[in-house]
Each structure stands twice: as structure tokens, then as C-alpha cells.
């Protein structure tokens, strides 16, 4: 009887295992939700959505004889953009074969064809993008030959308008390039729309950073927040302190951004209207710094004896501030943006508390054993260095600096990144400081399934505050921290999930329904694939016409 029961139980287990195996093979499990509906790409749909769009059912065709015609101010940024967008639209590089743009002259096109787009920049080109840059533009795709115009007061607006124009184009089933007659008036909702990349925890090859800048431009992001160094490695090549990268990088021969690399990245970003804001975070997150700058970090003690470990930067030494002044001076010389990110987050006090010299410094200043005052002292000294060196320049800081009551300049930008961010936004803006949000946009965190709607629904102005406070919110950024991200998976993990944030930061606040946006985002994902970016599926099962299987 017992033996018979054991056999029956074994058979039952075997049957259950077989059913489970079939479910796994067929992509199911016992807890599956109902099958996902296939989201179809909406051909010619825009992302991020412009402020105002009036589209017609009138369809025009665009042939390879199409030309961009500059009718106003021009410069290298516009010339390069014309060549770039011609390639995006037609998949043909005209760089070696008469670029399809020229100065204004009249010519005739056949009815139903769009033979040209007149591009009118009314003001001289700016050299570099900035926080104050204007990005508004107007775009008219007319049914009348020769009447299609892109116009802006700023070269950055021209770039954003060219991106929109390229997105309006789509292919018929016979692969003809088509566009609908359309009128667009567009301006971004927020001036700061950023992506943070961490290049310390894993080194990101230069070509991957350039790919990401391409993706940012396609999504109308305008700030590359370069968290370039941190505890694990110091990959920035300093000409003032070369040992920082020689001794602090993973491998100085291959895992360092040379000065030439940095300039190439800045130039690539400039041509796409993207600012490069470097971050040198201290006094914490500096373990790699100490390898190339002896005496910078605090020695940690156990029962009065040095235990071989080092903590944050040592604020008690004058040499610390001499070093920082020289490094900050270099950073402002290398990076053209007005702003530098100075960090100031996540400082552990244990090592300071263990160090008798540091604690003597604390007591001599009348702070007793309150090392929070020491942190405040350090941050204030660093901010003063920036003020002394670059009175016309500014800085961005993590929210902890304000939380610890450090006195900052009125033009300081505070980045809110912790939980309960609505209360923090209210607090910081009540103090009259400009603010950016990243709390709800940590894209290094992943989960199975469709997660972009939660990013899409997060709004930087969704906090208890009056109209004057909400005007101080200048934007936000998506963060991609590098613990589990390197050059092999950055693009696919970041995109097009970051596109949801792009629309939140560019488009009117009324665009907040994920169900209504899904088809447009699916089309945008297909466009990104078509431009050679290996971006991940965003809405579950589906396909793109642009997909090509290669071996």
C-alpha cells in the first residue's frame, strides 16, 4: 500500500513537472497575467510631443533630391545637422557626394512632392549650449511647393525642429518617404533635461557615450551630467594631477578619458545642443582620489591604531583645499559649461569620529563632537573656492547640502534625489533655490514587465507649493548608476525607458496618459532602432518594420 502510494506520488510530481516545463517552454508560468495586447507603432508620430501640432491628411512624398535650404544665419552646427538628418531620413550619407543643402535660391517642385525645407535662423549661432539657451521653433510643412519652413531665433531651436521634421517622415509599404502637411509651434516645458551617466563604477567606452548623446538628441535631452569619478575609479585624466588617473583608474592604459577624449565628447555634444556638466563629488565618494593624492583622505582608526582604511576627504588639512582649488580651476578650464556639479551626498562620519586629529579640529572650532558641523565647514569651503575662482559660474549640489544648512549662492541648483521628494521640493523652492528632480527616475533599477508608465507619470511640479515655487523647478534628469551597467548594456537598459522622462520634461503637462502615449512610444522605439541604436522592447510583444536580422 505504502509502496503504491509512493509510486503514485512520484507520477503526480512528474506530471506536474512536465506541465511546468511546457509552460516555461511556451513562455508562461502559473502566475501569468493575461496576454499583453500588441501595441502597434503609429507611423509618423512624434516623441516628445510638441506644444502645438496641427496635422493634415494631405500626404507629400520626399525624394532623394530633397534639400535643406538655409535662408538665414548659419554655422557649423547647422551644416553638420543638415548632413546628419539627410542620412536619418534617407539612410544615405551624402557627406562624400554633394551635401543636399545650400544657400537660398528659388526652384520648382512637382505637386505632391516636398522638394525642400527652408531653414531660417534669425540670430547668430551661439558657440555652446547653456542653461539659458532658447529651444523654441516653428515648423510648417506646406502642401504648396517651396513654402515649407523651419524657423527659430536660436540654433538650438533649429536642431530641435530638425529632429521633429525627421520624425514626421515615414515610409510607405513600398519604402517611399512620406510626410503629412503639418503646422507645429513648440517650446520645452523645462530648461534642464538631463541624463546622468556614472563612468566610475564601470568604465563606459567613448563610443558608447557618443551613442548615448545621439539618443539624447533624438529625445531632446539637453544635459549630459557626467558623474565621471567616484569611489571605485578615477578615469578622468587631470593635467594638473596626472597621478589621479594613473593610480586611481582601473587601468590607466585603457580605462581613462584623456583630455582629447573629453574634448571630443564635449564637441559631439555641442553639435547636438547638449551641455556637458561634470561632477566631482566630495567629501565622500572619493576613495579613488586618495590613491593618486596622498594625504587627501582621512585615516581611519580602531582603538587608537590606524586600521589601514581611509574615509572621506580630510577637512582639517589646509592642503586639502589647495588641492581642490587647483582641480576645480582645471575643471572649469576644460569644461565650457557655466555649471559644475559638486556633489556633497552620502558622507559617512565613522572615520572622522575615529581620527583624533580630525576630532581635535572639530573641538577647537567649538563644535564638541558634532562632525555634521565639520561636513558643513568642508562644503562651505569648497563652495567658496568656486565663488573665488569663478564668480560668474555656478554649481549644482545634491540635496544633502541644503538639508545641512550650508549657505549657498542664490543661483545654486539643488538636485533632489531621495525619497519623499515632494516635501524636499517644497522645502528647497521655499528657500528660493532652483531645483531639479531625479528621485523617481533612477533607471538603473529594473523589473520585469512594462515599467515606463511610472516614470511617465512622475511630474517635477507635483508637490505642495505655490506658483512661484513651481517656477523654480527647472527640470530633472534620469540617472543611470553603474554598478551593473557598462558598455555592453547601457543603451538597451536606458532606452527607450528614458524617452518617457524626455516627454515629461519637454511636453505640456497635459500629456500624461500612458495608454494614449504607448503607440507613439512604440514608433519612437522603432525609429531609434532604425538609427542603429540597440534599444530594448518597451511595450511587450510586437515588431518594427525597421528591424533587420543580421548574422
XYZ file of C-alpha atoms in Angstrom:
551
model
C 0.000 0.000 0.000
C 2.737 2.420 1.038
C 4.864 1.496 -1.998
C 1.874 2.008 -4.294
C 1.274 5.458 -2.799
C 4.951 6.416 -3.312
C 4.743 5.435 -6.995
C 1.507 7.394 -7.400
C 3.046 10.455 -5.741
C 6.147 10.217 -7.957
C 3.932 10.029 -11.038
C 1.969 13.044 -9.824
C 5.158 15.030 -9.265
C 6.446 14.001 -12.693
C 3.192 15.124 -14.315
C 3.341 18.491 -12.516
C 6.961 18.971 -13.551
C 6.071 18.158 -17.174
C 3.222 20.691 -17.170
C 5.508 23.297 -15.615
C 8.152 22.604 -18.277
C 5.591 23.040 -21.032
C 4.548 26.369 -19.527
C 8.151 27.557 -19.342
C 8.841 26.498 -22.929
C 5.745 28.345 -24.057
C 6.657 31.457 -22.097
C 4.102 31.102 -19.305
C 4.012 30.442 -15.602
C 1.293 29.752 -13.090
C 1.096 33.404 -12.093
C 0.933 34.920 -15.588
C -1.214 37.942 -16.224
C -3.498 37.853 -19.275
C -1.618 38.097 -22.598
C -0.474 41.617 -23.429
C -2.117 43.433 -26.312
C 0.287 44.185 -29.137
C 0.990 47.917 -29.292
C 1.316 48.974 -32.919
C 3.709 51.771 -33.879
C 1.924 54.928 -35.036
C 3.721 55.898 -38.223
C 4.988 59.475 -38.247
C 4.034 60.022 -34.584
C 6.194 62.462 -32.630
C 8.182 61.998 -29.425
C 8.363 64.040 -27.291
C 5.070 65.654 -28.230
C 5.344 69.338 -29.283
C 3.434 72.142 -27.584
C 1.072 72.572 -30.513
C 0.536 70.301 -33.524
C -1.963 70.607 -36.363
C -1.647 67.727 -38.778
C -3.376 67.285 -42.143
C -4.349 64.171 -44.057
C -2.567 65.601 -47.108
C 0.465 63.424 -47.806
C 3.596 64.588 -49.593
C 6.403 62.440 -50.910
C 10.076 63.225 -50.381
C 12.684 62.113 -52.877
C 16.445 61.899 -52.601
C 16.676 65.231 -54.422
C 15.218 66.859 -51.294
C 17.296 69.736 -49.954
C 17.619 71.738 -46.771
C 17.893 75.412 -47.759
C 19.446 77.855 -45.313
C 17.755 81.259 -45.620
C 19.153 82.997 -42.539
C 22.136 82.757 -40.233
C 24.165 79.584 -40.455
C 27.208 77.936 -38.890
C 28.998 74.616 -38.496
C 26.297 73.268 -36.179
C 23.602 73.728 -38.829
C 25.729 72.436 -41.682
C 26.515 69.247 -39.769
C 22.868 68.838 -38.744
C 21.698 69.064 -42.369
C 24.023 66.208 -43.362
C 23.064 64.180 -40.302
C 19.325 64.482 -40.803
C 19.518 63.771 -44.509
C 21.116 60.470 -43.560
C 18.494 59.791 -40.897
C 15.645 60.334 -43.338
C 17.021 58.507 -46.352
C 19.630 56.199 -44.849
C 22.166 57.687 -47.265
C 25.327 59.537 -46.301
C 25.845 62.468 -48.634
C 28.980 63.691 -46.895
C 31.212 62.452 -49.733
C 28.769 63.246 -52.508
C 27.480 66.814 -52.661
C 25.596 67.549 -49.465
C 21.923 68.228 -50.104
C 21.809 71.736 -48.707
C 22.840 75.128 -49.994
C 22.191 78.830 -49.722
C 18.780 80.138 -50.750
C 17.636 80.178 -54.373
C 14.249 79.635 -55.973
C 13.373 76.359 -57.661
C 10.199 74.478 -58.581
C 8.973 71.132 -57.240
C 6.256 68.909 -58.578
C 2.794 68.970 -56.927
C 2.536 66.455 -54.101
C 6.280 66.440 -53.529
C 8.269 68.108 -50.761
C 11.421 69.183 -52.517
C 12.932 71.323 -49.791
C 12.709 72.693 -46.296
C 13.730 76.326 -45.828
C 15.568 76.700 -42.537
C 15.593 80.247 -41.169
C 17.734 81.114 -38.155
C 17.161 84.761 -37.277
C 20.060 85.206 -34.805
C 23.758 84.318 -34.984
C 24.692 80.867 -33.707
C 25.823 80.533 -30.117
C 29.050 78.631 -29.594
C 27.911 76.398 -26.716
C 24.534 75.429 -25.275
C 23.751 76.809 -21.815
C 21.092 76.763 -19.129
C 19.658 79.945 -20.642
C 19.553 78.650 -24.231
C 16.343 79.027 -26.230
C 14.966 75.937 -27.956
C 11.627 77.112 -29.351
C 10.873 76.694 -33.057
C 8.077 76.794 -35.611
C 7.703 74.221 -38.366
C 5.347 74.402 -41.334
C 5.103 71.534 -43.812
C 3.016 73.065 -46.572
C 1.140 71.496 -49.473
C 2.391 74.419 -51.567
C 5.751 73.893 -53.252
C 8.604 75.853 -51.702
C 6.568 77.004 -48.697
C 7.771 74.578 -46.036
C 9.732 76.411 -43.368
C 11.548 75.709 -40.110
C 12.283 78.896 -38.170
C 13.808 79.779 -34.811
C 15.615 82.585 -33.011
C 18.235 80.114 -31.812
C 20.464 77.492 -33.375
C 19.314 75.127 -30.626
C 15.721 75.618 -31.719
C 16.756 74.743 -35.263
C 18.273 71.475 -34.008
C 15.095 70.561 -32.124
C 12.992 71.436 -35.168
C 15.124 69.300 -37.479
C 14.629 66.362 -35.121
C 10.866 66.893 -35.246
C 10.939 67.155 -39.038
C 12.817 63.864 -39.298
C 10.251 62.188 -37.040
C 7.358 63.404 -39.194
C 8.745 61.421 -42.113
C 7.755 57.794 -42.507
C 7.949 55.044 -45.100
C 5.118 53.631 -47.154
C 4.881 49.881 -47.683
C 6.805 50.437 -50.922
C 9.550 52.234 -48.948
C 8.727 55.691 -50.311
C 9.450 58.510 -47.845
C 6.254 60.367 -46.945
C 5.248 63.281 -44.743
C 1.915 64.868 -43.871
C 1.266 68.577 -44.178
C 1.702 69.838 -40.617
C 1.978 73.034 -38.556
C 3.949 72.930 -35.296
C 4.769 75.538 -32.688
C 6.984 74.115 -29.992
C 8.868 75.071 -26.853
C 10.164 72.929 -23.983
C 8.375 72.876 -20.644
C 11.646 72.748 -18.671
C 15.085 74.171 -19.467
C 17.080 71.387 -17.771
C 16.503 67.901 -19.224
C 19.350 65.626 -18.277
C 20.833 62.152 -18.316
C 23.358 61.137 -15.639
C 25.947 58.535 -16.570
C 28.272 57.003 -13.996
C 31.664 56.195 -15.520
C 33.464 55.224 -12.314
C 31.772 52.005 -11.206
C 32.114 50.681 -14.744
C 34.133 52.482 -17.382
C 31.983 53.376 -20.393
C 33.864 53.336 -23.708
C 33.879 56.657 -25.519
C 31.865 55.310 -28.447
C 29.061 54.284 -26.061
C 28.962 57.790 -24.570
C 28.727 59.202 -28.093
C 25.918 56.769 -28.917
C 24.103 57.934 -25.830
C 24.492 61.573 -26.868
C 22.904 60.642 -30.190
C 19.986 59.064 -28.357
C 19.688 62.113 -26.105
C 19.436 64.440 -29.096
C 16.745 62.249 -30.643
C 14.765 62.608 -27.409
C 15.502 66.341 -26.963
C 17.510 65.950 -23.768
C 19.972 68.807 -23.363
C 22.259 67.997 -20.377
C 24.806 65.211 -20.059
C 25.505 65.044 -16.312
C 28.840 63.254 -16.312
C 29.392 61.556 -12.955
C 32.892 60.947 -14.130
C 34.697 59.804 -10.936
C 33.677 58.088 -7.686
C 34.965 55.592 -5.095
C 35.789 52.690 -7.452
C 37.854 54.525 -10.062
C 39.126 57.913 -11.226
C 39.073 57.709 -15.045
C 39.449 61.460 -15.727
C 42.934 62.414 -16.925
C 43.913 65.548 -14.999
C 46.778 67.568 -16.440
C 47.234 69.250 -13.036
C 47.307 65.974 -11.072
C 48.115 63.168 -13.548
C 48.537 60.595 -10.757
C 44.805 60.755 -10.028
C 44.054 58.656 -13.111
C 47.400 56.883 -13.295
C 46.866 55.400 -9.830
C 43.126 55.757 -9.346
C 41.713 54.333 -12.586
C 41.049 50.654 -13.182
C 43.707 50.558 -15.895
C 45.469 53.774 -16.972
C 46.325 52.470 -20.435
C 42.720 51.709 -21.423
C 40.223 52.885 -18.793
C 40.875 56.619 -18.757
C 39.259 59.539 -20.562
C 42.168 61.526 -21.925
C 41.913 65.258 -22.415
C 41.448 64.539 -26.112
C 38.575 62.144 -25.346
C 36.886 64.718 -23.131
C 37.130 67.396 -25.813
C 35.719 65.035 -28.432
C 32.753 64.238 -26.192
C 32.137 67.930 -25.459
C 32.295 68.761 -29.182
C 29.986 65.903 -30.140
C 27.520 67.129 -27.533
C 27.834 70.760 -28.662
C 26.900 69.842 -32.229
C 23.665 68.344 -30.854
C 22.799 71.141 -28.441
C 23.753 69.190 -25.316
C 25.570 70.628 -22.335
C 28.245 68.564 -20.569
C 28.139 69.142 -16.805
C 30.904 67.245 -14.956
C 30.512 66.045 -11.375
C 33.397 65.781 -8.932
C 31.619 64.611 -5.797
C 33.217 65.126 -2.375
C 33.977 64.773 0.526
C 32.514 61.257 0.261
C 32.740 59.034 -2.821
C 36.472 59.797 -3.044
C 38.294 56.525 -2.347
C 39.875 56.505 -5.812
C 41.113 60.074 -5.351
C 43.310 59.089 -2.429
C 45.331 56.634 -4.488
C 46.844 59.442 -6.533
C 46.789 62.197 -3.918
C 48.415 61.000 -0.676
C 47.156 62.740 2.451
C 43.832 63.755 0.945
C 41.669 61.157 2.679
C 41.067 60.706 6.384
C 42.898 57.841 8.097
C 40.527 55.531 9.983
C 41.419 54.169 13.424
C 40.318 51.262 15.575
C 41.103 51.550 19.323
C 43.634 54.272 18.568
C 45.538 52.369 15.868
C 45.386 53.025 12.131
C 43.418 50.118 10.648
C 44.585 50.517 7.043
C 41.351 52.055 5.810
C 40.585 55.556 4.614
C 37.382 57.549 4.868
C 36.142 60.767 3.261
C 38.348 63.732 2.364
C 40.093 65.145 5.433
C 38.600 68.621 6.022
C 41.076 69.508 8.776
C 44.082 69.999 6.455
C 44.888 73.185 4.549
C 46.478 71.016 1.836
C 43.016 69.616 1.063
C 41.745 72.996 -0.089
C 44.909 73.836 -2.023
C 44.432 70.597 -3.959
C 40.709 71.205 -4.551
C 41.232 74.786 -5.736
C 43.715 73.649 -8.386
C 41.499 70.765 -9.527
C 38.347 72.906 -9.699
C 40.235 75.574 -11.630
C 41.246 72.918 -14.158
C 37.728 71.518 -14.468
C 36.293 74.938 -15.311
C 39.043 75.387 -17.893
C 38.357 72.005 -19.554
C 34.547 72.022 -19.466
C 32.935 75.092 -21.081
C 29.621 74.916 -19.221
C 28.943 77.561 -16.588
C 27.993 74.903 -14.039
C 29.882 72.158 -12.242
C 28.233 69.524 -10.044
C 29.970 69.443 -6.666
C 28.084 66.521 -5.132
C 28.007 66.617 -1.334
C 25.965 63.475 -0.677
C 26.223 60.327 1.471
C 29.092 61.189 3.802
C 29.875 58.614 6.498
C 31.087 60.129 9.776
C 32.600 56.977 11.357
C 36.128 57.549 10.089
C 36.183 61.221 11.114
C 34.972 60.217 14.581
C 37.788 57.657 14.879
C 40.562 60.107 13.929
C 41.990 62.064 16.889
C 43.473 64.835 14.703
C 40.157 65.413 12.984
C 38.245 65.393 16.263
C 40.718 67.869 17.762
C 39.988 70.149 14.818
C 36.260 69.767 15.497
C 36.642 70.561 19.213
C 38.982 73.511 18.515
C 36.204 75.067 16.419
C 33.773 74.753 19.285
C 31.665 72.011 17.781
C 32.214 69.464 20.533
C 31.856 66.092 18.811
C 29.349 67.268 16.195
C 31.048 66.158 12.941
C 27.999 67.275 10.962
C 29.405 70.769 11.556
C 32.675 69.571 10.046
C 30.885 68.432 6.910
C 29.145 71.794 6.716
C 32.507 73.522 7.125
C 34.031 71.479 4.310
C 31.192 72.060 1.860
C 31.189 75.772 2.611
C 34.924 75.963 1.930
C 34.515 74.183 -1.429
C 31.650 76.463 -2.452
C 33.749 79.470 -1.501
C 36.570 78.172 -3.710
C 34.194 78.119 -6.663
C 32.977 81.610 -5.819
C 36.519 82.941 -5.584
C 37.708 81.300 -8.789
C 34.612 81.760 -10.941
C 32.250 84.402 -9.621
C 30.175 84.269 -12.814
C 29.898 80.495 -12.770
C 27.598 78.308 -10.726
C 27.271 74.928 -9.145
C 24.810 72.094 -8.708
C 24.661 70.175 -5.433
C 22.833 67.147 -4.075
C 20.048 67.933 -1.628
C 22.051 66.983 1.497
C 23.986 70.254 1.258
C 20.781 72.223 1.782
C 19.496 69.748 4.349
C 22.590 70.531 6.433
C 22.019 74.295 6.203
C 25.110 75.202 4.181
C 24.969 78.762 2.881
C 24.819 78.759 -0.937
C 24.662 81.340 -3.704
C 21.265 82.438 -4.939
C 21.889 80.866 -8.357
C 22.712 77.441 -6.878
C 20.837 74.493 -8.398
C 19.768 71.771 -5.996
C 19.246 68.196 -7.163
C 16.602 66.276 -5.216
C 17.216 62.527 -5.339
C 15.937 60.934 -2.131
C 12.526 59.548 -1.214
C 9.714 61.807 -0.006
C 10.834 64.146 -2.749
C 7.624 66.206 -2.788
C 8.368 67.549 0.697
C 12.000 68.211 -0.276
C 10.958 70.078 -3.433
C 8.642 72.219 -1.340
C 11.415 72.952 1.166
C 14.114 73.822 -1.346
C 11.914 76.006 -3.547
C 10.535 77.804 -0.474
C 14.138 78.821 0.167
C 14.109 80.423 -3.295
C 16.522 77.992 -4.932
C 16.229 76.485 -8.387
C 15.710 72.759 -8.300
C 15.951 69.656 -10.481
C 14.417 66.265 -9.723
C 15.863 62.790 -10.165
C 14.257 60.844 -7.276
C 11.707 58.957 -9.358
C 13.938 58.444 -12.394
C 16.669 56.003 -11.340
C 16.691 53.868 -14.481
C 19.469 51.585 -13.269
C 16.711 49.939 -11.206
C 14.913 47.361 -13.346
C 11.992 44.977 -13.046
C 10.252 42.504 -15.272
C 7.485 43.921 -17.419
C 6.403 47.334 -18.649
C 7.808 49.940 -16.272
C 7.919 53.151 -18.308
C 4.444 54.399 -17.236
C 5.638 55.000 -13.657
C 8.417 57.241 -14.986
C 5.982 58.918 -17.350
C 3.599 59.782 -14.502
C 6.219 61.383 -12.261
C 5.978 65.179 -12.572
C 8.586 67.590 -11.113
C 5.881 70.124 -10.281
C 3.734 67.643 -8.370
C 4.400 68.903 -4.845
C 2.706 71.216 -2.340
C 3.858 74.698 -3.267
C 2.592 77.937 -4.779
C 3.094 79.121 -8.361
C 6.305 80.993 -7.533
C 7.816 77.821 -6.053
C 6.871 75.701 -9.037
C 8.568 78.181 -11.369
C 11.810 77.367 -9.554
C 11.640 73.777 -10.808
C 13.830 73.987 -13.887
C 13.642 70.306 -14.844
C 15.104 66.974 -13.927
C 17.184 64.056 -15.095
C 17.270 60.311 -15.500
C 20.094 58.609 -13.608
C 21.982 55.532 -14.765
C 24.295 54.427 -11.976
C 26.943 51.971 -12.998
C 27.073 49.097 -10.520
C 25.551 46.700 -13.076
C 25.869 48.741 -16.266
C 28.780 49.021 -18.673
C 29.279 49.417 -22.398
C 27.527 46.125 -23.150
C 24.108 47.086 -21.787
C 23.928 50.845 -21.217
C 21.965 51.722 -24.354
C 19.481 48.868 -24.073
C 18.825 49.437 -20.364
C 18.480 53.201 -20.675
C 16.480 53.473 -23.895
C 13.670 53.919 -24.635
C 12.757 53.918 -20.927
C 14.394 57.357 -20.661
C 12.155 58.535 -23.500
C 9.232 58.565 -21.061
C 11.149 61.129 -18.988
C 12.036 63.087 -22.116
C 8.357 63.695 -22.847
C 7.636 64.595 -19.226
C 10.349 67.254 -19.330
C 9.685 68.629 -22.820
C 5.954 68.331 -23.497
C 2.995 70.102 -21.884
C 1.914 68.620 -18.556
C -1.374 67.519 -20.146
C 0.432 64.658 -21.897
C 0.299 62.196 -19.019
C -1.803 59.232 -20.187
C 0.436 56.192 -20.804
C -2.283 54.369 -22.739
C -2.596 57.249 -25.173
C 1.187 57.531 -25.475
C 2.039 53.836 -25.961
C 1.664 53.751 -29.748
C 3.777 56.874 -30.194
C 6.470 55.491 -27.915
C 6.449 52.208 -29.831
C 7.031 54.149 -33.055
C 9.799 56.125 -31.387
C 11.484 52.923 -30.283
C 11.369 51.723 -33.880
C 12.954 54.976 -35.056
C 15.773 54.571 -32.580
C 16.398 51.058 -33.882
C 16.441 52.441 -37.387
C 19.230 54.834 -36.376
C 21.369 51.927 -35.255
C 20.707 52.047 -31.502
C 20.132 48.690 -29.805
C 17.218 49.815 -27.664
C 15.068 47.315 -25.817
C 11.376 46.466 -26.434
C 9.192 48.842 -24.425
C 5.593 47.569 -24.577
C 5.823 43.788 -24.669
C 5.191 41.681 -27.815
C 5.397 43.450 -31.178
C 7.653 44.237 -34.098
C 9.165 47.148 -36.031
C 9.245 47.441 -39.799
C 12.803 48.680 -39.414
C 14.066 45.525 -37.726
C 16.708 43.688 -39.701
C 18.110 40.289 -38.747
C 21.886 40.179 -39.152
C 24.419 37.447 -38.580
